[in-house]
């Protein structure tokens, strides 16, 4: 079980690093909700509000984060 906790901790750290590269939301402008989900367990790793203009271009994959990718929620 500790191996799974460590894997989730590393995924959460990677998600936070990716979102840290996005502009901060000012609380008033149009925004989007960025949610990061573990692709194996479908567990939510975190969610953040970012300005809608930051969501337009897809971020380039970073080395070591090949399992995380941006997808559009169509629901």
mmCIF file of C-alpha atoms in Angstrom:
data_model
loop_
_atom_site.group_PDB
_atom_site.id
_atom_site.type_symbol
_atom_site.label_atom_id
_atom_site.label_comp_id
_atom_site.label_asym_id
_atom_site.label_seq_id
_atom_site.Cartn_x
_atom_site.Cartn_y
_atom_site.Cartn_z
ATOM 1 C CA UNK A 1 0.000 0.000 0.000
ATOM 2 C CA UNK A 2 2.859 2.424 0.674
ATOM 3 C CA UNK A 3 4.001 2.029 -2.932
ATOM 4 C CA UNK A 4 0.605 3.236 -4.114
ATOM 5 C CA UNK A 5 0.722 6.227 -1.751
ATOM 6 C CA UNK A 6 4.158 7.170 -3.054
ATOM 7 C CA UNK A 7 2.948 6.894 -6.667
ATOM 8 C CA UNK A 8 -0.034 9.159 -5.904
ATOM 9 C CA UNK A 9 2.208 11.633 -4.060
ATOM 10 C CA UNK A 10 4.512 11.855 -7.076
ATOM 11 C CA UNK A 11 1.557 12.313 -9.450
ATOM 12 C CA UNK A 12 0.128 15.081 -7.242
ATOM 13 C CA UNK A 13 3.514 16.827 -7.175
ATOM 14 C CA UNK A 14 3.702 16.637 -10.975
ATOM 15 C CA UNK A 15 0.150 17.984 -11.317
ATOM 16 C CA UNK A 16 0.961 20.905 -9.012
ATOM 17 C CA UNK A 17 4.113 21.641 -11.026
ATOM 18 C CA UNK A 18 2.133 21.716 -14.281
ATOM 19 C CA UNK A 19 -0.545 24.016 -12.852
ATOM 20 C CA UNK A 20 2.102 26.260 -11.250
ATOM 21 C CA UNK A 21 3.192 27.133 -14.794
ATOM 22 C CA UNK A 22 -0.269 28.543 -15.578
ATOM 23 C CA UNK A 23 -1.349 32.086 -14.688
ATOM 24 C CA UNK A 24 -3.235 32.595 -11.427
ATOM 25 C CA UNK A 25 -6.966 33.253 -11.589
ATOM 26 C CA UNK A 26 -7.963 36.703 -10.285
ATOM 27 C CA UNK A 27 -11.346 35.514 -9.015
ATOM 28 C CA UNK A 28 -13.325 37.682 -11.451
ATOM 29 C CA UNK A 29 -12.327 37.021 -15.054
ATOM 30 C CA UNK A 30 -13.725 34.078 -17.050
ATOM 31 C CA UNK A 31 -12.113 30.896 -15.835
ATOM 32 C CA UNK A 32 -11.892 27.172 -16.398
ATOM 33 C CA UNK A 33 -11.587 24.405 -13.850
ATOM 34 C CA UNK A 34 -8.473 22.293 -14.361
ATOM 35 C CA UNK A 35 -8.879 18.839 -12.835
ATOM 36 C CA UNK A 36 -6.070 16.290 -12.784
ATOM 37 C CA UNK A 37 -7.121 12.641 -12.554
ATOM 38 C CA UNK A 38 -4.985 9.540 -11.993
ATOM 39 C CA UNK A 39 -5.366 7.589 -15.260
ATOM 40 C CA UNK A 40 -5.071 4.245 -13.437
ATOM 41 C CA UNK A 41 -7.436 4.672 -10.477
ATOM 42 C CA UNK A 42 -9.515 7.602 -11.834
ATOM 43 C CA UNK A 43 -8.908 9.304 -8.462
ATOM 44 C CA UNK A 44 -8.902 13.116 -8.560
ATOM 45 C CA UNK A 45 -5.424 14.401 -7.729
ATOM 46 C CA UNK A 46 -6.404 18.047 -7.553
ATOM 47 C CA UNK A 47 -8.341 20.847 -9.175
ATOM 48 C CA UNK A 48 -7.557 24.509 -9.823
ATOM 49 C CA UNK A 49 -9.291 27.529 -11.350
ATOM 50 C CA UNK A 50 -7.231 29.252 -14.047
ATOM 51 C CA UNK A 51 -8.021 32.132 -16.420
ATOM 52 C CA UNK A 52 -9.872 30.969 -19.527
ATOM 53 C CA UNK A 53 -7.192 32.519 -21.739
ATOM 54 C CA UNK A 54 -4.625 30.166 -20.184
ATOM 55 C CA UNK A 55 -6.681 27.143 -21.254
ATOM 56 C CA UNK A 56 -6.689 27.967 -24.965
ATOM 57 C CA UNK A 57 -3.283 26.535 -25.951
ATOM 58 C CA UNK A 58 -2.562 22.953 -24.915
ATOM 59 C CA UNK A 59 0.515 22.769 -22.654
ATOM 60 C CA UNK A 60 3.495 20.926 -24.051
ATOM 61 C CA UNK A 61 4.273 17.642 -22.279
ATOM 62 C CA UNK A 62 7.096 17.887 -19.780
ATOM 63 C CA UNK A 63 9.739 15.185 -19.398
ATOM 64 C CA UNK A 64 8.616 12.647 -16.823
ATOM 65 C CA UNK A 65 4.910 13.511 -17.130
ATOM 66 C CA UNK A 66 4.046 11.331 -20.084
ATOM 67 C CA UNK A 67 1.110 9.811 -18.191
ATOM 68 C CA UNK A 68 -0.564 13.184 -17.628
ATOM 69 C CA UNK A 69 -2.283 14.867 -20.531
ATOM 70 C CA UNK A 70 -4.806 17.627 -21.026
ATOM 71 C CA UNK A 71 -8.219 16.474 -22.206
ATOM 72 C CA UNK A 72 -11.442 18.370 -22.770
ATOM 73 C CA UNK A 73 -14.462 17.326 -20.713
ATOM 74 C CA UNK A 74 -17.323 16.834 -23.144
ATOM 75 C CA UNK A 75 -20.055 16.231 -20.560
#
